[in-house]
mmCIF file of N, CA and C in Angstrom:
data_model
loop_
_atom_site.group_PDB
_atom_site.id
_atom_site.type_symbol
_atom_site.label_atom_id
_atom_site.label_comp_id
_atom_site.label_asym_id
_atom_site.label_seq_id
_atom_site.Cartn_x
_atom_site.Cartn_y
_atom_site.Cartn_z
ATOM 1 N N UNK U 16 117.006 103.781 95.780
ATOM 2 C CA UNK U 16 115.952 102.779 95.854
ATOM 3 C C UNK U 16 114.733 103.289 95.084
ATOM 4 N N UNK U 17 113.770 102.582 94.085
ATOM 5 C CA UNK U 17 113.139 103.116 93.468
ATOM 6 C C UNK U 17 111.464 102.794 94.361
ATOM 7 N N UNK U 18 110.405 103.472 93.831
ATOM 8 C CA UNK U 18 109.128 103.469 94.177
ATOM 9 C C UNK U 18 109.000 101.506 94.215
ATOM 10 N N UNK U 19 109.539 101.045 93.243
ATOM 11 C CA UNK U 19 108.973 99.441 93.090
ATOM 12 C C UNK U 19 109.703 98.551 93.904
ATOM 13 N N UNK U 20 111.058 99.154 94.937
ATOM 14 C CA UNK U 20 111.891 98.607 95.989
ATOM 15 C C UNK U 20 110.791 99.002 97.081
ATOM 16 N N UNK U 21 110.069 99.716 96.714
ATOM 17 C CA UNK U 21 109.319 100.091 98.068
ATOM 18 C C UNK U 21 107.645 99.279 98.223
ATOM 19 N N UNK U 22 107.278 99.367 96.843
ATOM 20 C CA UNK U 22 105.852 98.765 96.864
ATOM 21 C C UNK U 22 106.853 97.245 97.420
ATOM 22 N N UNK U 23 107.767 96.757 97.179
ATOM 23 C CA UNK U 23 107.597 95.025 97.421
ATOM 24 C C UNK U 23 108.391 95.042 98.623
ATOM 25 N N UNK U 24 108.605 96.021 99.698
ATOM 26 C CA UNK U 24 108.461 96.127 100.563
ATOM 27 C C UNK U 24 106.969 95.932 101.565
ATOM 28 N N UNK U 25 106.268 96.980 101.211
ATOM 29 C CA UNK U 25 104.599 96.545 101.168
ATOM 30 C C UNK U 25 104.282 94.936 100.887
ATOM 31 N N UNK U 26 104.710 94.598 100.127
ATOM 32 C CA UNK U 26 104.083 93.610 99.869
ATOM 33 C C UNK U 26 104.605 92.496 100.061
ATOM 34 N N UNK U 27 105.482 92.893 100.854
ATOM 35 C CA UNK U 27 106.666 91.228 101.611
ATOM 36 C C UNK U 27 106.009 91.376 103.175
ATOM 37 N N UNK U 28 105.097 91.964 103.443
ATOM 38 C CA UNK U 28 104.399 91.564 104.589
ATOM 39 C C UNK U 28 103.550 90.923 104.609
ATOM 40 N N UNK U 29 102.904 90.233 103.466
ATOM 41 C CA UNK U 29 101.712 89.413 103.453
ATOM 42 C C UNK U 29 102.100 88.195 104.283
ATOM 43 N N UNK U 30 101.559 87.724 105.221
ATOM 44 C CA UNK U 30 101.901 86.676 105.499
ATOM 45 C C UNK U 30 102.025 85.378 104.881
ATOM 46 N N UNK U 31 103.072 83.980 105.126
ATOM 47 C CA UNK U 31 103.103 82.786 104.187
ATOM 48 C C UNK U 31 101.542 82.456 104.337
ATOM 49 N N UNK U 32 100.946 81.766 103.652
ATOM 50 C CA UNK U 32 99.658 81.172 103.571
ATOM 51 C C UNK U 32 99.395 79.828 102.335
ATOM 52 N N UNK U 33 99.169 79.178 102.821
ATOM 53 C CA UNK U 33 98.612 77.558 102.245
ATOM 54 C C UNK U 33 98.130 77.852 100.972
ATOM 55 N N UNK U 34 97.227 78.970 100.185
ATOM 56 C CA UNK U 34 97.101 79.564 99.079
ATOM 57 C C UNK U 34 98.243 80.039 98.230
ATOM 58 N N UNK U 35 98.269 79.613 96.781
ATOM 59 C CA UNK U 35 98.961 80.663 95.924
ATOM 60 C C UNK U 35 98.858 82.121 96.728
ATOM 61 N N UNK U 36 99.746 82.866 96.604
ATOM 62 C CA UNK U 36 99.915 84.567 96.721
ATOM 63 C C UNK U 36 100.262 84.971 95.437
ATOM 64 N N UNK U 37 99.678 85.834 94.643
ATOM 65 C CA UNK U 37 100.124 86.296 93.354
ATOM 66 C C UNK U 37 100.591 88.195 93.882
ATOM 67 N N UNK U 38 102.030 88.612 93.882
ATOM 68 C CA UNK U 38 101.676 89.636 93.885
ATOM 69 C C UNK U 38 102.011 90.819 92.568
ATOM 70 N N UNK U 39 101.086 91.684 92.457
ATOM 71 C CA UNK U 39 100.930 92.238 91.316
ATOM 72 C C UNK U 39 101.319 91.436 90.447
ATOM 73 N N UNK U 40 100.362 90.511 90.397
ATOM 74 C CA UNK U 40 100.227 89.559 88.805
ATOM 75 C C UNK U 40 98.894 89.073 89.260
ATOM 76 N N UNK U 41 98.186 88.759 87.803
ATOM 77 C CA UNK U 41 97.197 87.382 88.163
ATOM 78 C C UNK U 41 97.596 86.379 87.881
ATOM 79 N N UNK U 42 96.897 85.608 88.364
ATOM 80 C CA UNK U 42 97.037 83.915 87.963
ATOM 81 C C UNK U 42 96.912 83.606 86.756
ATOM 82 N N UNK U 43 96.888 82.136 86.567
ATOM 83 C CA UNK U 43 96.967 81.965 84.716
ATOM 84 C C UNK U 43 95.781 81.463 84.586
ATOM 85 N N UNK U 44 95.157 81.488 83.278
ATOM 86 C CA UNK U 44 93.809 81.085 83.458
ATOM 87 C C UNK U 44 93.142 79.788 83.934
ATOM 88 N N UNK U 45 94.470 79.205 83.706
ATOM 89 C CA UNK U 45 94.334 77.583 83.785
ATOM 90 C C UNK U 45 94.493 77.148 85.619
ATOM 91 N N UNK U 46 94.624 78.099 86.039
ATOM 92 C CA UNK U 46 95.098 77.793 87.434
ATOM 93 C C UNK U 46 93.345 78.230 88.332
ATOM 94 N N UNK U 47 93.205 77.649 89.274
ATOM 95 C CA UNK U 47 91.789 77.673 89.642
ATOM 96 C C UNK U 47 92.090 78.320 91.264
ATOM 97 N N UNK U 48 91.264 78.612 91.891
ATOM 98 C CA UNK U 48 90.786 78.787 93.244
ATOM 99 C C UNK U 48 91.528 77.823 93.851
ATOM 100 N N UNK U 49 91.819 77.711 94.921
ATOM 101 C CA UNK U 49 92.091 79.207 95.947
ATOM 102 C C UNK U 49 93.312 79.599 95.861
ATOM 103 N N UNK U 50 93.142 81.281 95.761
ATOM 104 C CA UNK U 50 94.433 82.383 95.853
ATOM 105 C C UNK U 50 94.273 83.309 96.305
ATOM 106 N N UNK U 51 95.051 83.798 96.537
ATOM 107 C CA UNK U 51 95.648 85.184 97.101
ATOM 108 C C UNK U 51 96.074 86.303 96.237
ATOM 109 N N UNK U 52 95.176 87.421 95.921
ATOM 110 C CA UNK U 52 96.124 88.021 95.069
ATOM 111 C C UNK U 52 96.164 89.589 95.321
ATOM 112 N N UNK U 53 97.480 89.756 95.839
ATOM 113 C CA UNK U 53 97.935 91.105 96.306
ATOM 114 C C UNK U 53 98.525 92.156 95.318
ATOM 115 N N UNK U 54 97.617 93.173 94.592
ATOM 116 C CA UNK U 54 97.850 94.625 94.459
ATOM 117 C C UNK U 54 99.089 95.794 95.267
ATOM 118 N N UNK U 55 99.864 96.557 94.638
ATOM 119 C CA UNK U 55 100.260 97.805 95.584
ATOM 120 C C UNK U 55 99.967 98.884 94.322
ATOM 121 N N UNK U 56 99.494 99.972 94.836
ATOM 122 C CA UNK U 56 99.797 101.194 93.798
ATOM 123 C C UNK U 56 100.043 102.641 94.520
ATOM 124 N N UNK U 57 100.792 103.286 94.026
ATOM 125 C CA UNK U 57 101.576 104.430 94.707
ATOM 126 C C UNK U 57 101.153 105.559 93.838
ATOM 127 N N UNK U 58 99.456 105.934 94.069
ATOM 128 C CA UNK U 58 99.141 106.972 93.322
ATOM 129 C C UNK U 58 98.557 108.357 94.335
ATOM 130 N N UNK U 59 98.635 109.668 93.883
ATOM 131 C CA UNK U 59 98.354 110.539 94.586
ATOM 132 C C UNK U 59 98.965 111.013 95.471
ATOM 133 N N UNK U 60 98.807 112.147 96.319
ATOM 134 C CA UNK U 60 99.326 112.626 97.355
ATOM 135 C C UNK U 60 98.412 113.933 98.489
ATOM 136 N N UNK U 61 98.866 113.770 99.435
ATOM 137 C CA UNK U 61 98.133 114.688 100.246
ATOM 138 C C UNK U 61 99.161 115.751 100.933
ATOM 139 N N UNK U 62 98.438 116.960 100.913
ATOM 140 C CA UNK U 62 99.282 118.123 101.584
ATOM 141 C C UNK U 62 98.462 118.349 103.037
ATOM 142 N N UNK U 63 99.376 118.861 103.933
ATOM 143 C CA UNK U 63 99.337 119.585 104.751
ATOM 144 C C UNK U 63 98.399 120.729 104.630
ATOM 145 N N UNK U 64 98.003 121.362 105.921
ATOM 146 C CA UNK U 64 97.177 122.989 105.413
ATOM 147 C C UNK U 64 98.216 123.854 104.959
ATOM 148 N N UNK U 65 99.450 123.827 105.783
ATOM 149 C CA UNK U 65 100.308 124.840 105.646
ATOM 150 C C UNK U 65 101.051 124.897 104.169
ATOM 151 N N UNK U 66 100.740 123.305 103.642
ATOM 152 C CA UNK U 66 101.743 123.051 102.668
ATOM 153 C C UNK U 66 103.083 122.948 102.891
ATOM 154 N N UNK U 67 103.229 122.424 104.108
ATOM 155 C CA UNK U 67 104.914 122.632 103.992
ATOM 156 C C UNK U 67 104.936 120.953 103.991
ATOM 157 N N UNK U 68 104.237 120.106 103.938
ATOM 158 C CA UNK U 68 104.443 118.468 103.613
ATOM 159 C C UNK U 68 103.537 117.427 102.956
ATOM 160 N N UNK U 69 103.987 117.565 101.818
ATOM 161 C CA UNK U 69 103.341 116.081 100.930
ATOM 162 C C UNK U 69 103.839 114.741 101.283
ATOM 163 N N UNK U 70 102.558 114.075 101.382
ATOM 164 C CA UNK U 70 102.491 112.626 101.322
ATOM 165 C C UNK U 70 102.047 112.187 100.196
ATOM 166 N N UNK U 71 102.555 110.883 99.813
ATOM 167 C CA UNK U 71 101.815 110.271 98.647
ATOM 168 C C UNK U 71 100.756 109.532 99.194
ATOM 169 N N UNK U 72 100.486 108.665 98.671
ATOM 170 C CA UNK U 72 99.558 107.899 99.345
ATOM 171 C C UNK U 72 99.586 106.344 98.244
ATOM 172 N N UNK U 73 99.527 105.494 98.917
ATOM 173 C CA UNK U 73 99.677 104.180 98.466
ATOM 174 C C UNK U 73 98.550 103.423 98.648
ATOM 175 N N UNK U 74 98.153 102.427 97.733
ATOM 176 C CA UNK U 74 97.340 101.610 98.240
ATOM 177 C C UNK U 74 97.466 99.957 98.182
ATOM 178 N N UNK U 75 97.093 99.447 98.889
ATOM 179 C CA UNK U 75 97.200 97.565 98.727
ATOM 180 C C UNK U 75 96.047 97.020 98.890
ATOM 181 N N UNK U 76 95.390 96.684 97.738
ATOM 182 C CA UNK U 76 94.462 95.502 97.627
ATOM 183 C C UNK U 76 94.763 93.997 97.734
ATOM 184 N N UNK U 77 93.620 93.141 99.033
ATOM 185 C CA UNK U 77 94.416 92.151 98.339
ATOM 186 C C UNK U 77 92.388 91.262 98.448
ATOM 187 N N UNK U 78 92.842 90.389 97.431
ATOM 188 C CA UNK U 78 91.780 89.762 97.271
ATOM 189 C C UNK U 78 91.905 88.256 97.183
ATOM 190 N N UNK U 79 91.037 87.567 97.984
ATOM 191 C CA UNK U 79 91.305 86.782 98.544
ATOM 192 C C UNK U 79 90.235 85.479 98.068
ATOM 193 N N UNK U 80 90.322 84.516 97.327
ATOM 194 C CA UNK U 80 89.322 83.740 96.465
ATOM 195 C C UNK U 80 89.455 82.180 97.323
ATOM 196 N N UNK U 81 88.095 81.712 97.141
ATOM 197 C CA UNK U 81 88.273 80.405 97.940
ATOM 198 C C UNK U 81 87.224 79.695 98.177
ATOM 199 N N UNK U 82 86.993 78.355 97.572
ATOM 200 C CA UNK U 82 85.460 77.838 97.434
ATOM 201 C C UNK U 82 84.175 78.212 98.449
ATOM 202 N N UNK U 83 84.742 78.688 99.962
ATOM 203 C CA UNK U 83 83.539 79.076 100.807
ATOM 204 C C UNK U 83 83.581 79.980 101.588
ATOM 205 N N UNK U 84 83.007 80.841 102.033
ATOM 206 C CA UNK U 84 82.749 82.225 102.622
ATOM 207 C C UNK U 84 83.718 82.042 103.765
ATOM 208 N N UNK U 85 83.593 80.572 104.913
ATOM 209 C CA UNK U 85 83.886 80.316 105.759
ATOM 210 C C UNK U 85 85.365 80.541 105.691
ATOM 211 N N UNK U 86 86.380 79.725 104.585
ATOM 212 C CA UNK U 86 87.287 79.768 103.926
ATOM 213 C C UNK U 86 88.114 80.782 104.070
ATOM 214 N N UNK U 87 87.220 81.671 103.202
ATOM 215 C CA UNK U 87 87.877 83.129 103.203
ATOM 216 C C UNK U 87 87.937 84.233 104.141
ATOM 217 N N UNK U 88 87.161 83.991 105.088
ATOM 218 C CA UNK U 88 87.040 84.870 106.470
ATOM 219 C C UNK U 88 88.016 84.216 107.239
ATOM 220 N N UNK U 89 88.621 82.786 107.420
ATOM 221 C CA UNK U 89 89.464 82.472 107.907
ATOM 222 C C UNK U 89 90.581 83.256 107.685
ATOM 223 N N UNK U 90 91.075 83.020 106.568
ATOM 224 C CA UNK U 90 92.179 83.640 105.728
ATOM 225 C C UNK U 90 92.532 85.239 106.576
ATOM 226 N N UNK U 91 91.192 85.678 106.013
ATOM 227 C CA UNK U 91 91.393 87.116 105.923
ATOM 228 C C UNK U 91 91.224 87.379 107.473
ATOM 229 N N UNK U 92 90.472 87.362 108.270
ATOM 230 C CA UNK U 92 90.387 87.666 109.919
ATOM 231 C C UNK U 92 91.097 87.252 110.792
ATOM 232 N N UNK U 93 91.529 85.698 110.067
ATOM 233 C CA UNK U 93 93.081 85.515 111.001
ATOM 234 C C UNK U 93 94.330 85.278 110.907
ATOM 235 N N UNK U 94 94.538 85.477 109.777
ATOM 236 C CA UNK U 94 95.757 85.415 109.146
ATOM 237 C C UNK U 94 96.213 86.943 108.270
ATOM 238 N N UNK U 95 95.524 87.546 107.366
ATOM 239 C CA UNK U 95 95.715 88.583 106.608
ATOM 240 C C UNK U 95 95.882 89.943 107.822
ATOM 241 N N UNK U 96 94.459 90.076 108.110
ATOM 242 C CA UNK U 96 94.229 91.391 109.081
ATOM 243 C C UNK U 96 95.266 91.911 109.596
ATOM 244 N N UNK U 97 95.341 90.611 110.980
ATOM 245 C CA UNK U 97 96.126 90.769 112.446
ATOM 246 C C UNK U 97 97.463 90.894 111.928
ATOM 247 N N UNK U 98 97.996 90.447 110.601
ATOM 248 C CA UNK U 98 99.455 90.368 110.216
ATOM 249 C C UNK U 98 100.018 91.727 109.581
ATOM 250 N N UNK U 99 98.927 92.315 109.024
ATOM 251 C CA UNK U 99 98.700 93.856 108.418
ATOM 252 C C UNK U 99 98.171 94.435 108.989
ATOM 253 N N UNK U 100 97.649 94.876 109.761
ATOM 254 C CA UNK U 100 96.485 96.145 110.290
ATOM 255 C C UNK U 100 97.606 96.872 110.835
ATOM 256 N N UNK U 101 97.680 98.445 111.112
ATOM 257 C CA UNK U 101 98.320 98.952 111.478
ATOM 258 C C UNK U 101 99.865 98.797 111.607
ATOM 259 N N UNK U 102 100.481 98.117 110.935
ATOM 260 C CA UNK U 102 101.967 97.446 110.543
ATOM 261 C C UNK U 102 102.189 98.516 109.959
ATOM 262 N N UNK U 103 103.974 98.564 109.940
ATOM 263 C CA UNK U 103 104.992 99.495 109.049
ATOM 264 C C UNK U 103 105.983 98.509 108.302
ATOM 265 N N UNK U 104 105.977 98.728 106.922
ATOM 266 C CA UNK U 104 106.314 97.758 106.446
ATOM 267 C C UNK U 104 108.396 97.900 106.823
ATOM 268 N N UNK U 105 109.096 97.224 106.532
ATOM 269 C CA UNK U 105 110.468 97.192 107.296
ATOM 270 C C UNK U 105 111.027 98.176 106.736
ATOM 271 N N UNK U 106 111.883 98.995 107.183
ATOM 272 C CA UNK U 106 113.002 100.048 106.316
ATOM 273 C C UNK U 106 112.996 100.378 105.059
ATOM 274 N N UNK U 107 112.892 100.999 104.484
ATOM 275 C CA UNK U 107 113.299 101.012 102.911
ATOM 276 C C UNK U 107 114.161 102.193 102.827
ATOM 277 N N UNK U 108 115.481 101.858 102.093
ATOM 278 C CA UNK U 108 116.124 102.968 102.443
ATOM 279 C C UNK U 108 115.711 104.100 100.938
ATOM 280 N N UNK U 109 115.908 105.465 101.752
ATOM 281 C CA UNK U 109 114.988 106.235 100.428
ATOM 282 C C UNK U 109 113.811 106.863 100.952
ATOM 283 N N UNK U 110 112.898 106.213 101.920
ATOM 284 C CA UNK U 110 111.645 106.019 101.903
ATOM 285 C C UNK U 110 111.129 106.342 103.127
ATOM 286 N N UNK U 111 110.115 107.184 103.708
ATOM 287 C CA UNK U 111 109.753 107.003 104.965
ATOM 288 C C UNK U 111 108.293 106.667 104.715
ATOM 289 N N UNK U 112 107.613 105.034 104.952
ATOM 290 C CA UNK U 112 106.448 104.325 105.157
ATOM 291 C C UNK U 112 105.563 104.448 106.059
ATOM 292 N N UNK U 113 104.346 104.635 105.800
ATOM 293 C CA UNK U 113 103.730 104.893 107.208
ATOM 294 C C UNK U 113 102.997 103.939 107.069
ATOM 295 N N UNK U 114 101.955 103.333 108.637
ATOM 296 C CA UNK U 114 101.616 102.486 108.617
ATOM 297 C C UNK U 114 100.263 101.696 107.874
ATOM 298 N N UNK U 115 99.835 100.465 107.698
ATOM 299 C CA UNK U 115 98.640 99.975 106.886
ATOM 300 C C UNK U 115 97.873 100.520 107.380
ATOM 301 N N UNK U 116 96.519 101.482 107.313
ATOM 302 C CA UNK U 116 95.340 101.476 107.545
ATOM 303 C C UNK U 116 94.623 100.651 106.817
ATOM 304 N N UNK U 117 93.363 99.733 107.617
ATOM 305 C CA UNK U 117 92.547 99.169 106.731
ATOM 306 C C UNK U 117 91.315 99.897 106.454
ATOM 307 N N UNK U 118 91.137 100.542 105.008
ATOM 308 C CA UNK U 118 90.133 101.299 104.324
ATOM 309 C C UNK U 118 89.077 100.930 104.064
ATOM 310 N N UNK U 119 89.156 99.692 103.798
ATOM 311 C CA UNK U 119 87.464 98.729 102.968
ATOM 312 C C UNK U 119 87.955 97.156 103.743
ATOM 313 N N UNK U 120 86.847 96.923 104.106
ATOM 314 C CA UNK U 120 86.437 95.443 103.978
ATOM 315 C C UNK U 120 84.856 94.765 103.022
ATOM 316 N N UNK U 121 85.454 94.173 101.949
ATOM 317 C CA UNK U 121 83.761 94.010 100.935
ATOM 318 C C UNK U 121 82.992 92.922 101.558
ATOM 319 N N UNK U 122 83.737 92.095 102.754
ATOM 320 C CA UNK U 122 82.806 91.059 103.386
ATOM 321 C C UNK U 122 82.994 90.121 102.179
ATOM 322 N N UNK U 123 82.840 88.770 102.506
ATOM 323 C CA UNK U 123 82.502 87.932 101.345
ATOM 324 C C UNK U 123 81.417 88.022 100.446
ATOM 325 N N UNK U 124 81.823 87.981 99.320
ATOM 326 C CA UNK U 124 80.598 87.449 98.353
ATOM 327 C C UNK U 124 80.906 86.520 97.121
ATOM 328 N N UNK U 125 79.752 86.068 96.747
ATOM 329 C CA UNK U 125 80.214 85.438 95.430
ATOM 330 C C UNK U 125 80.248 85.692 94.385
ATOM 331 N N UNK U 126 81.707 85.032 93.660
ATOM 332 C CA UNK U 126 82.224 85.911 92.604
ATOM 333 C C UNK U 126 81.522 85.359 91.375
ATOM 334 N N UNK U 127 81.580 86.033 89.866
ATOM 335 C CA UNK U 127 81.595 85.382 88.893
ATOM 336 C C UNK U 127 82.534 84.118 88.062
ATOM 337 N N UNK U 128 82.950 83.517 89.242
ATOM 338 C CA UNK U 128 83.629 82.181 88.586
ATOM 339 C C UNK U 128 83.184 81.133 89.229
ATOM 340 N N UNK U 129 83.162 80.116 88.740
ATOM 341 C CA UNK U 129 82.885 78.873 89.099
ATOM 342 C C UNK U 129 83.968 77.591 88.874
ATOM 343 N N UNK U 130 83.667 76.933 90.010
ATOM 344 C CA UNK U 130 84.129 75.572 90.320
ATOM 345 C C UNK U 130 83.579 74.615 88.627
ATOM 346 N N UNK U 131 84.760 73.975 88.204
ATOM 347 C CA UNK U 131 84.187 73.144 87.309
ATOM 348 C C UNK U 131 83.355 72.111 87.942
ATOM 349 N N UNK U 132 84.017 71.588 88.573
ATOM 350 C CA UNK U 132 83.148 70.434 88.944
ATOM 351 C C UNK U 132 82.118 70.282 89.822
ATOM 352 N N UNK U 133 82.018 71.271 90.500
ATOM 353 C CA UNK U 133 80.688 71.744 91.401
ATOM 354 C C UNK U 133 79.670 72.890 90.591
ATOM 355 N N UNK U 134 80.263 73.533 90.051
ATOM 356 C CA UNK U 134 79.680 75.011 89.197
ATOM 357 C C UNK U 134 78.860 75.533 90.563
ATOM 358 N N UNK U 135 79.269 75.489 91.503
ATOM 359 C CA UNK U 135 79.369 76.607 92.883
ATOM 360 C C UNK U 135 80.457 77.391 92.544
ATOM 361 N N UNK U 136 79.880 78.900 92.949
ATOM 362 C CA UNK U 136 80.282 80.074 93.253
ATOM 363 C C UNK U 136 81.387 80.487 93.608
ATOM 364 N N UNK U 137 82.329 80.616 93.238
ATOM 365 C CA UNK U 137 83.716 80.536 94.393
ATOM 366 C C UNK U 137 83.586 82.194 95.237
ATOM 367 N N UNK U 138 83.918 82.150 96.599
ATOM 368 C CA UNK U 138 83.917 83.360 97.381
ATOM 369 C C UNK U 138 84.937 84.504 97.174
ATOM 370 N N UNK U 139 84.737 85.369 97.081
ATOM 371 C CA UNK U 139 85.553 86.528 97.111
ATOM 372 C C UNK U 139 85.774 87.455 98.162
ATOM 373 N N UNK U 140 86.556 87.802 98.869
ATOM 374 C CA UNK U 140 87.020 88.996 99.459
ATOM 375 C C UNK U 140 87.817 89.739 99.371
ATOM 376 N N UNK U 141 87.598 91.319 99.573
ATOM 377 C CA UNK U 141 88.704 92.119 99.382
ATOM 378 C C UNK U 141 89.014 93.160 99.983
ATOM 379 N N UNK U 142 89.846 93.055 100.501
ATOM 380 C CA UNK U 142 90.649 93.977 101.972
ATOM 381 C C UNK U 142 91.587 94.783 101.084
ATOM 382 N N UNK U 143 91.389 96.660 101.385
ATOM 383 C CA UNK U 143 92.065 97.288 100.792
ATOM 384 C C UNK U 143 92.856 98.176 102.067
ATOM 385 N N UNK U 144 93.603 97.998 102.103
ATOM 386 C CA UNK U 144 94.640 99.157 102.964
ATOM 387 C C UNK U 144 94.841 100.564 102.338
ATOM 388 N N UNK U 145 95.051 101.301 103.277
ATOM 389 C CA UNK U 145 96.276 102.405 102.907
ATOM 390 C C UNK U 145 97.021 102.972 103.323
ATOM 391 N N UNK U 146 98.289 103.533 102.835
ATOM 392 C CA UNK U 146 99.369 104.254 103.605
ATOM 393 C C UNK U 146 99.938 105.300 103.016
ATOM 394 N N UNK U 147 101.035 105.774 104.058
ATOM 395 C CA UNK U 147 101.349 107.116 103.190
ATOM 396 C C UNK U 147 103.211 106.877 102.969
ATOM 397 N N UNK U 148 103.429 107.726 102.130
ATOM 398 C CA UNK U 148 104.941 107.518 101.959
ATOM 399 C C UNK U 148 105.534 108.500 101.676
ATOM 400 N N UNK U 149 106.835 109.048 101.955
ATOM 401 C CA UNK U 149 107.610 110.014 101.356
ATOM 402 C C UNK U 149 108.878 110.081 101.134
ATOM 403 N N UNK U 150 109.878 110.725 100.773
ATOM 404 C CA UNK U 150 111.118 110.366 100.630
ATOM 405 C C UNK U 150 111.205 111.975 100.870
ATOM 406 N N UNK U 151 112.602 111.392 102.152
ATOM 407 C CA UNK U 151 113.256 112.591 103.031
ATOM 408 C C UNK U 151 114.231 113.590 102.336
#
């Protein structure tokens, strides 16, 4: 099983949601607000004192776009969080996953894009996890 059987492991836990989900891709330019768009990257690693065990360490961004603050705190506080926070993503054979920590929350703000037809702000949030991984 390779590292990228494992990130879309990670990333088959996002929950379904009424938004596009893009994962590791963006959207097309032509495609507008509101989405979902979920990151994994499997960089680094951490040792032990003794050194007798490396972890890698993974990370999942996901960022979360949507005409109003209100919008996107929905999304993300009751649907994203509670479905990820402390989760192990399912088996991967190869792989021992440890669970999501949530690392950052940026709170909403507004992004540099705009609504054509309003030219309001569209909201941004972005919830970054992390976890650790190794192969036995």
């Amino acid at each position: 099983m390779s590292v990228m059987d494992m990130t879309s492991a990670v990333l088959g836990m996002i929950p379904g949601l009424d938004q596009p989900v893009y994962l590791n891709q963006e959207p097309d330019e032509s495609e507008m607000p509101p989405w979902v768009i979920a990151t994994c990257t499997t960089d680094g690693h951490r040792s032990t004192e003794a050194a007798r065990y490396t972890a890698h360490v993974g990370r999942l961004e996901i960022r979360v776009v949507d005409l109003t603050a209100g919008a996107v705190n929905v999304i993300c506080d009751d649907r994203i969080i509670p479905a990820m926070k402390y989760r192990v993503p399912a088996k991967t054979s190869g792989f021992t996953v440890g669970q999501l920590i949530l690392d950052a929350d940026s709170g909403a703000y507004a992004a540099g894009l705009t609504a054509d037809d309003t030219s309001r702000r569209y909201q941004v949030r972005v919830l970054r996890f992390r976890f650790t991984w190794t192969r036995p």
